[in-house]
Short mmCIF file of C-alpha atoms in Angstrom, two decimals:
data_model
loop_
_atom_site.label_atom_id
_atom_site.label_comp_id
_atom_site.label_asym_id
_atom_site.label_seq_id
_atom_site.Cartn_x
_atom_site.Cartn_y
_atom_site.Cartn_z
CA MET A 1 -6.66 -8.97 16.57
CA MET A 2 -7.53 -5.62 17.97
CA LEU A 3 -10.86 -4.08 17.25
CA LEU A 4 -11.06 -0.51 15.98
CA THR A 5 -12.61 0.57 19.35
CA ASP A 6 -9.55 -0.92 21.12
CA ILE A 7 -7.20 0.91 18.82
CA GLU A 8 -9.08 4.16 19.21
CA LYS A 9 -8.61 3.97 23.03
CA HIS A 10 -4.86 3.93 22.49
CA VAL A 11 -4.78 6.59 19.72
CA THR A 12 -7.15 9.14 21.22
CA PRO A 13 -4.80 10.34 24.00
CA LEU A 14 -1.95 10.90 21.50
CA SER A 15 -1.04 14.45 20.40
CA ARG A 16 -1.78 15.55 16.84
CA THR A 17 1.86 15.17 15.93
CA GLU A 18 1.96 11.62 17.32
CA LYS A 19 -1.25 10.69 15.39
CA TRP A 20 0.31 12.04 12.17
CA GLN A 21 3.46 10.07 12.85
CA LEU A 22 1.33 6.97 13.43
CA ILE A 23 -0.38 7.51 10.09
CA LYS A 24 2.98 7.93 8.35
CA ASP A 25 4.29 4.78 9.96
CA VAL A 26 1.27 2.73 8.95
CA GLN A 27 1.48 4.06 5.42
CA GLU A 28 5.15 3.04 5.21
CA MET A 29 4.31 -0.45 6.64
CA LEU A 30 1.59 -0.86 3.95
CA MET A 31 4.02 0.29 1.20
CA ARG A 32 6.61 -2.25 2.32
CA GLU A 33 3.98 -5.04 2.21
CA GLU A 34 2.86 -3.95 -1.26
CA VAL A 35 6.40 -3.84 -2.61
CA SER A 36 7.16 -7.23 -1.04
CA GLU A 37 4.07 -8.75 -2.66
CA LEU A 38 4.83 -7.20 -6.05
CA GLN A 39 8.41 -8.35 -5.89
CA HIS A 40 7.21 -11.89 -5.10
CA LEU A 41 4.92 -11.81 -8.13
CA SER A 42 7.57 -10.50 -10.46
CA LYS A 43 10.23 -13.05 -9.34
CA SER A 44 8.01 -16.02 -10.01
CA GLY A 45 8.14 -15.51 -13.77
CA VAL A 46 4.40 -16.09 -14.00
CA THR A 47 2.17 -13.59 -15.82
CA TYR A 48 -1.11 -12.47 -14.45
CA PRO A 49 -3.98 -10.91 -16.37
CA LEU A 50 -4.88 -7.41 -15.50
CA PHE A 51 -8.52 -6.47 -16.02
CA THR A 52 -9.39 -2.80 -16.29
CA PRO A 53 -12.54 -0.90 -17.14
CA VAL A 54 -12.99 -0.03 -20.80
CA GLY A 55 -11.54 3.40 -21.52
CA LEU A 56 -9.09 3.26 -18.58
CA GLU A 57 -6.41 1.13 -20.15
CA GLU A 58 -3.75 3.77 -19.52
CA GLY A 59 -3.70 2.68 -15.89
CA ALA A 60 -2.59 -0.79 -16.94
CA VAL A 61 -0.01 0.66 -19.24
CA LYS A 62 1.42 2.85 -16.52
CA LEU A 63 1.51 -0.13 -14.09
CA GLN A 64 3.45 -2.19 -16.61
CA HIS A 65 5.81 0.73 -17.22
CA TYR A 66 6.54 1.12 -13.50
CA ILE A 67 7.13 -2.60 -13.12
CA GLN A 68 9.57 -2.63 -16.03
CA GLU A 69 11.43 0.32 -14.59
CA GLY A 70 11.68 -1.39 -11.28
CA LYS A 71 9.74 1.38 -9.47
CA LEU A 72 7.36 -1.23 -8.00
#
């Protein structure tokens, strides 16, 4: 596992464009991991409780809506 200081040594010499591309690539990698995890959870047929702060229930409703539409 690389430490942040090690990564910084490799990233610092990159141009601004290359740094933005790196950020974009990492974001896409994280999104693929999230989608993969969510697909795994939805295929298992198991339900999981979702706890949300009082007054912010609309977030849970939106999440359920996205899952039902297949957007996640």
